[in-house]
Short mmCIF file of C-alpha atoms in Angstrom, two decimals:
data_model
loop_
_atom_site.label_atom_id
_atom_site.label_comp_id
_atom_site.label_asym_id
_atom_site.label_seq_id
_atom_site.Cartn_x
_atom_site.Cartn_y
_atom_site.Cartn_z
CA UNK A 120 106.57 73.44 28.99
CA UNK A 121 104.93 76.62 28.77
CA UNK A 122 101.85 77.99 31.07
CA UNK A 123 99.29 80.32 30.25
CA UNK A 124 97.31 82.42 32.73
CA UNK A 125 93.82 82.91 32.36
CA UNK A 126 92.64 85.93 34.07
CA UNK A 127 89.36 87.64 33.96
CA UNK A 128 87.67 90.85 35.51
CA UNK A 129 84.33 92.16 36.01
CA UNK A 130 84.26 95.10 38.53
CA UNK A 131 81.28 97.22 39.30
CA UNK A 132 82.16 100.73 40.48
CA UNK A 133 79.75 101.75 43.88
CA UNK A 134 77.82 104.77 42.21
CA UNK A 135 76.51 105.09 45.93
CA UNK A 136 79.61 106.10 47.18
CA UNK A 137 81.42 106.65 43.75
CA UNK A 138 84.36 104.38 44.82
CA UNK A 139 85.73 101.13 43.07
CA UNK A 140 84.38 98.13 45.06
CA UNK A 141 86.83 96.01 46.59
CA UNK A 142 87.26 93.64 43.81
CA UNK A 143 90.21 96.25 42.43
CA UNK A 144 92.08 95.36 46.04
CA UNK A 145 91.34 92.02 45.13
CA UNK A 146 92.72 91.73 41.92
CA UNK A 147 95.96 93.77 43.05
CA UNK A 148 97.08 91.43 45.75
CA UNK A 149 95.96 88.32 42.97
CA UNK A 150 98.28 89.72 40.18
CA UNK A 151 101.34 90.83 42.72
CA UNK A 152 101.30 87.66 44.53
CA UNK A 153 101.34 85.76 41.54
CA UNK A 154 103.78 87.25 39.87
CA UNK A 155 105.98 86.69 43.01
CA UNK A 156 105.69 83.07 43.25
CA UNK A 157 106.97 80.31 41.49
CA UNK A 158 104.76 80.01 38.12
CA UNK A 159 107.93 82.49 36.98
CA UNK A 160 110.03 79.66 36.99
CA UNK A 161 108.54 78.34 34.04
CA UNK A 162 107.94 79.58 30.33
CA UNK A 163 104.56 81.36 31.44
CA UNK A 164 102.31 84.05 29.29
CA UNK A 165 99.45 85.57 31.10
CA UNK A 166 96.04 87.18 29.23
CA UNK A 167 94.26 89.33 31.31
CA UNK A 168 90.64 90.46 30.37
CA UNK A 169 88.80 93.32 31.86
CA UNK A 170 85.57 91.86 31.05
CA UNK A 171 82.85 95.21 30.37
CA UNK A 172 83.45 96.58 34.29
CA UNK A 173 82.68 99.89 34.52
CA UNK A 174 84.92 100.69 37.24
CA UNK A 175 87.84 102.80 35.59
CA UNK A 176 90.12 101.89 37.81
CA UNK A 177 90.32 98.48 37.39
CA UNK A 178 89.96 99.07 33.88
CA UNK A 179 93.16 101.48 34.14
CA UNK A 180 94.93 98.92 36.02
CA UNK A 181 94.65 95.83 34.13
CA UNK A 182 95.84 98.07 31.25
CA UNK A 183 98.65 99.31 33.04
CA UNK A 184 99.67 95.63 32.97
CA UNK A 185 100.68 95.66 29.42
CA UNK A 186 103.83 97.09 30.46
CA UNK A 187 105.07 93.85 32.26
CA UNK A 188 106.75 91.71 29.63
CA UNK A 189 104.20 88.27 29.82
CA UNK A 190 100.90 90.19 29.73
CA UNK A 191 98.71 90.46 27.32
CA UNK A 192 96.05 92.61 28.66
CA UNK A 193 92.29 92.77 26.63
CA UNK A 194 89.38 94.71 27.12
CA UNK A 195 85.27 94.09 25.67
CA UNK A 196 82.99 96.92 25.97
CA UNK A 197 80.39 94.35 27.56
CA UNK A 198 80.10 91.36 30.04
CA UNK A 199 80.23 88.22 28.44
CA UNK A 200 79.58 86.15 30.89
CA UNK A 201 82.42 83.37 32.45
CA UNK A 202 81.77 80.35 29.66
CA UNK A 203 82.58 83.06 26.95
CA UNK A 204 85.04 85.50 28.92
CA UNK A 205 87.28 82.22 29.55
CA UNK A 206 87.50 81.23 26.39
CA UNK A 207 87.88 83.99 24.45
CA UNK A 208 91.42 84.08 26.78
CA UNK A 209 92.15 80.24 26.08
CA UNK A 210 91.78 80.76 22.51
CA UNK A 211 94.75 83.47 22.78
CA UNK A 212 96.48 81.03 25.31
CA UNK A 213 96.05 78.19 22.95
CA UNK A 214 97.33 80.10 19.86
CA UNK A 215 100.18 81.40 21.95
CA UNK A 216 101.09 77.21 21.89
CA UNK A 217 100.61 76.61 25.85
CA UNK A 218 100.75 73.18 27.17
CA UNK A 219 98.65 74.03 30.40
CA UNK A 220 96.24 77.12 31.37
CA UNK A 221 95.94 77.93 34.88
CA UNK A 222 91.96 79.57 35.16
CA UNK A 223 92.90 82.15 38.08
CA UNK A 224 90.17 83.94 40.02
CA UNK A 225 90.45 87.77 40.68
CA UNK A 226 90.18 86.59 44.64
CA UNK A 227 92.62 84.35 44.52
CA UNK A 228 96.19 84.92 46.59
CA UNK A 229 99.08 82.65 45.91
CA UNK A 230 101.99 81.85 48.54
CA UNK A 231 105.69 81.80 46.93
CA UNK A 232 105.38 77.64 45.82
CA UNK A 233 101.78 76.70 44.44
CA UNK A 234 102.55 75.86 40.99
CA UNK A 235 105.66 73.55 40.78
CA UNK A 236 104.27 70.64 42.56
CA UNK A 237 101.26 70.83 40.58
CA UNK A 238 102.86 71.12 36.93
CA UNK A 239 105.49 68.44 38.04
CA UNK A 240 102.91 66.11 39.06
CA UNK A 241 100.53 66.21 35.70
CA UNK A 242 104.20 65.99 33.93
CA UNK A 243 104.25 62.62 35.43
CA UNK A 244 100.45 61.74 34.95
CA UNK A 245 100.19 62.23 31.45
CA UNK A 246 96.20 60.65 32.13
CA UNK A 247 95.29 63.65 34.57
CA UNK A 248 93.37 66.24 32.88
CA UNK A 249 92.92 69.15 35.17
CA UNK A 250 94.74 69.08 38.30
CA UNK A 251 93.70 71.90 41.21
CA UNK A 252 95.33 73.45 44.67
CA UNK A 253 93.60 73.01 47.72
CA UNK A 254 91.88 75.99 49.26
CA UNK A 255 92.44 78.68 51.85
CA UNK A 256 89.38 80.82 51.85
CA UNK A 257 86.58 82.69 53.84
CA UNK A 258 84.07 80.88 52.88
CA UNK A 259 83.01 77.44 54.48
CA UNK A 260 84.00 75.43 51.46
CA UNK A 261 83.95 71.54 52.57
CA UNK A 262 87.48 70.98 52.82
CA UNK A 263 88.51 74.09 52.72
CA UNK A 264 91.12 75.85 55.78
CA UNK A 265 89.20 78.81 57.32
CA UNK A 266 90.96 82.11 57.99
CA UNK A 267 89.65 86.02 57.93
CA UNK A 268 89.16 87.95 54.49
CA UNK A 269 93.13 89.08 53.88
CA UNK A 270 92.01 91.91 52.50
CA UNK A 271 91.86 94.45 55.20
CA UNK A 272 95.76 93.56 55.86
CA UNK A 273 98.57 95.38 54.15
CA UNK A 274 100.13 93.08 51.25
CA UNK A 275 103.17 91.86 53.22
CA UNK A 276 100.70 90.77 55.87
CA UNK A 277 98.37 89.06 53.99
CA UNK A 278 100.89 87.12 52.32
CA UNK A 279 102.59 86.36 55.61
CA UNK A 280 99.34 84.75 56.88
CA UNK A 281 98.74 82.66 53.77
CA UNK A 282 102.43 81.44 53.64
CA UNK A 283 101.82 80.39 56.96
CA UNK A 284 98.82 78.89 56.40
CA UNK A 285 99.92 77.03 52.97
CA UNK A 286 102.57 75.61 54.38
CA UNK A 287 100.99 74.18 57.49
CA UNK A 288 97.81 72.52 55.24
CA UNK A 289 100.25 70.98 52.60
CA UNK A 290 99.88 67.18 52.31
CA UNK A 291 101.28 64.46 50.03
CA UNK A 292 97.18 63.51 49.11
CA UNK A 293 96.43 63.42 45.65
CA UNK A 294 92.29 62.81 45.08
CA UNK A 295 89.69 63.16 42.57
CA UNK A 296 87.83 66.51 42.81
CA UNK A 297 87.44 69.91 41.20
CA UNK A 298 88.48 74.02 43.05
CA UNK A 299 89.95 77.15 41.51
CA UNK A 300 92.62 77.62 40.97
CA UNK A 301 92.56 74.23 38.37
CA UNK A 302 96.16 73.81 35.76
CA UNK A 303 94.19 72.14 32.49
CA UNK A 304 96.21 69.89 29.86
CA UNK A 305 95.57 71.83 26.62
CA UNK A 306 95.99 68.22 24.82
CA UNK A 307 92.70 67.50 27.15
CA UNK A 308 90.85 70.98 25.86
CA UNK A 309 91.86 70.53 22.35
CA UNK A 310 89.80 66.76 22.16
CA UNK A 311 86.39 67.51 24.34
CA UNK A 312 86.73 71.46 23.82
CA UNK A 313 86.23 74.60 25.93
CA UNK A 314 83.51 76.39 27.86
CA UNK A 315 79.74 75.75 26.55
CA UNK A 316 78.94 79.09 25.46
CA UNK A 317 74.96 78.65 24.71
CA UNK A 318 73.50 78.73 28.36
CA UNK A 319 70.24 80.26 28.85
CA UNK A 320 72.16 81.84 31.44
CA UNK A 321 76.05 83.40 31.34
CA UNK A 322 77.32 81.07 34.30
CA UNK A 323 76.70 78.38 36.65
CA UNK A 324 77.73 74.87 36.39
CA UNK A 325 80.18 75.16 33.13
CA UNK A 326 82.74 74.14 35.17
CA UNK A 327 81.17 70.72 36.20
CA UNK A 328 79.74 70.25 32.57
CA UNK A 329 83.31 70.62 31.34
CA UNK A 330 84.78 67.90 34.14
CA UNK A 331 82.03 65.94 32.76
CA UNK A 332 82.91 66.08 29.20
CA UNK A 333 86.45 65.39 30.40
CA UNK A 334 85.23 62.37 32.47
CA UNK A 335 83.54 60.70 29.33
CA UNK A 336 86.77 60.61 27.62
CA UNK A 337 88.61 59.14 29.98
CA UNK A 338 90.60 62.03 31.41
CA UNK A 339 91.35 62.01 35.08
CA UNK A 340 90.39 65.47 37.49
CA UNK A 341 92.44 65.92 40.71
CA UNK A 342 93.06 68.03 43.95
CA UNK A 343 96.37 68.00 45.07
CA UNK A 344 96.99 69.11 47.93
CA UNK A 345 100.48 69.58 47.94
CA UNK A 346 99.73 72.93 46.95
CA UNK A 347 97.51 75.68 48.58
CA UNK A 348 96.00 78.86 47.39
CA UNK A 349 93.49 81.27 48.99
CA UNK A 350 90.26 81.60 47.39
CA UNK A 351 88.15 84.49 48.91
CA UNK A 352 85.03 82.16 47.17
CA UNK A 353 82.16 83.77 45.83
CA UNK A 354 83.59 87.18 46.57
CA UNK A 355 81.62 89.35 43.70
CA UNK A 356 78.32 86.79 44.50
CA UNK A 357 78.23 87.05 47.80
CA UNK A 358 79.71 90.10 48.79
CA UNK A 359 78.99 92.60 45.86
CA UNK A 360 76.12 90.89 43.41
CA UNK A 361 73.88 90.12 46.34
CA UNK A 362 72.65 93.60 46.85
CA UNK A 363 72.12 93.72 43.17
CA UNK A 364 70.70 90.05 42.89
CA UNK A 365 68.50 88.05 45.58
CA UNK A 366 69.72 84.71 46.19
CA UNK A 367 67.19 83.13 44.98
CA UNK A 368 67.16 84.82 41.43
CA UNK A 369 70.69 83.36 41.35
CA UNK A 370 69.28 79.72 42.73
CA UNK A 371 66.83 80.62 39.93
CA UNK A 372 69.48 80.61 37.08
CA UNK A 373 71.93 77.76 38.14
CA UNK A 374 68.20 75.71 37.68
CA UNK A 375 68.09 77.04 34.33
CA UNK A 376 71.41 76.33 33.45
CA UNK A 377 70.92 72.27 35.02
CA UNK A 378 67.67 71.97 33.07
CA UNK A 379 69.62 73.06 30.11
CA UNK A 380 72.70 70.31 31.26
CA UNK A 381 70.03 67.64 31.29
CA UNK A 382 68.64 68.40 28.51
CA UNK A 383 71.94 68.20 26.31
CA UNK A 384 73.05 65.37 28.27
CA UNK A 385 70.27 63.15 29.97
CA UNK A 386 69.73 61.11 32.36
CA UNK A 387 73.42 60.59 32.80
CA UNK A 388 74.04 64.70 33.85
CA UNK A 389 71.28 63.90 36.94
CA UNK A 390 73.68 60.87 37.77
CA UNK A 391 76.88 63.05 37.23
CA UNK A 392 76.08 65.51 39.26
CA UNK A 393 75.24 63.81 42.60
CA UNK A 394 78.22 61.99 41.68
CA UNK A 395 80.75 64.91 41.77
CA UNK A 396 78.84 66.28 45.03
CA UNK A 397 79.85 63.22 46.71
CA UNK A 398 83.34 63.60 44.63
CA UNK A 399 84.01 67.23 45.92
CA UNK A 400 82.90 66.49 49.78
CA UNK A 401 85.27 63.28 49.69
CA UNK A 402 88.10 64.90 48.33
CA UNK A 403 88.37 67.63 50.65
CA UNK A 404 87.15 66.07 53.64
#
């Protein structure tokens, strides 16, 4: 079995204050963690892609990367959006003959076992798809275990809390439903494909479109939560994008993006989506 790691970037240096913003402390305590926990027990290759940031320090970091034997670190001069960012890294992952590719989050923060009872159970369920951890995050996420942003602690602290916290949310409840960080069969990409790429818009709701795709073939997508990972959620929206971006430009481009959905897909993408709503709340209720 081998694993590939799909990791993207996109930081924004402060010109304000001409610091890095806090997404380079994010992806630090993402890539140490990980690399610390238990996806090392498996055959595992990881792609990292700074995707166009024009902070030099994360670029200068994800670089620095290269020297860890497992990383394959990439750079494009410009964004590319998420739909075309995460495949461009599949693509390598695929070639590089992976059976599974994690899609990991820059604010994500893994405890030492995460991806061993995930992998073992889609070993078993050769029907499941894409199978995801539950969620320790800041954000209230229905479902999701509530604790401060980690990322004012020092390392060994943060990790200490989400250990902690992992452990105690852990439960032997398998269910239908869709988070990040999500383990894909590359058997299931390879039949219904990867990422749409021609949004009117570079993100928003190609995650759900691709669940969809999977659905209509028959593929199962789970949360088990067995497994537990913090997700900061919506870190570079909320947090960093927002004084950039009004809300409701970006409520103005996910509607561009599910006009475009409908229109590829009709009248069944209006069912699907109240569908997984009601799939998402259930699951992590």
């Amino acid at each position: 079995m081998r694993v590939g790691l799909n990791i993207i970037n996109h930081s924004i240096k402060n010109m304000a204050i001409q610091q890095p913003t806090p997404h380079l402390i994010a992806l630090k305590y993402c890539i140490q963690s990980l690399l610390a926990s238990d996806i090392r027990e498996f055959d595992w290759v990881m792609v990292t892609l700074d995707n166009g940031s024009t902070c030099r320090e994360s670029e200068e970091y994800i670089e620095s990367l290269g020297d860890i034997e497992g990383i394959i670190p990439l750079r494009v001069d410009k964004n590319l959006g998420i739909p075309r960012a995460r495949n461009l890294v599949s693509r390598e992952l695929i070639d590089a003959e992976c059976d599974y590719i994690v899609e990991i989050h820059s604010d994500h923060f893994f405890p030492s076992v995460w991806a061993r009872p995930i992998l073992e159970h889609l070993e078993k369920n050769l029907g499941i798809g894409i199978e995801c951890s539950g969620i320790i995050s800041t954000c209230p996420f229905p479902g999701a275990k509530i604790i401060d942003s980690i990322y004012t602690l020092p390392y060994e602290d943060a990790l200490s809390l989400v250990e902690m916290t992992a452990t105690r949310e852990c439960k032997n409840i398998i269910r239908p439903g869709l988070v990040h960080p999500a383990i894909k069969r590359v058997e299931m990409l390879n039949q219904i494909g990867l990422y749409e790429e021609d949004l009117p818009v570079n993100q928003c709701h190609e995650d759900v479109e691709e669940v969809f795709r999977a659905k209509q073939e028959g593929w199962h997508v789970v949360i088990n939560r067995n497994s537990f990972v913090y997700h900061h959620q919506y870190y570079s929206r909320g947090v960093i994008s927002a004084q950039v971006e009004p809300m409701d430009q970006w409520l103005e481009r996910l509607k561009q993006n599910t006009e475009f959905f409908i229109q590829k897909h009709g009248a069944l993408w209006v069912w699907w989506t109240v569908e997984y709503n009601n799939m998402i709340w259930d699951a992590l209720s």
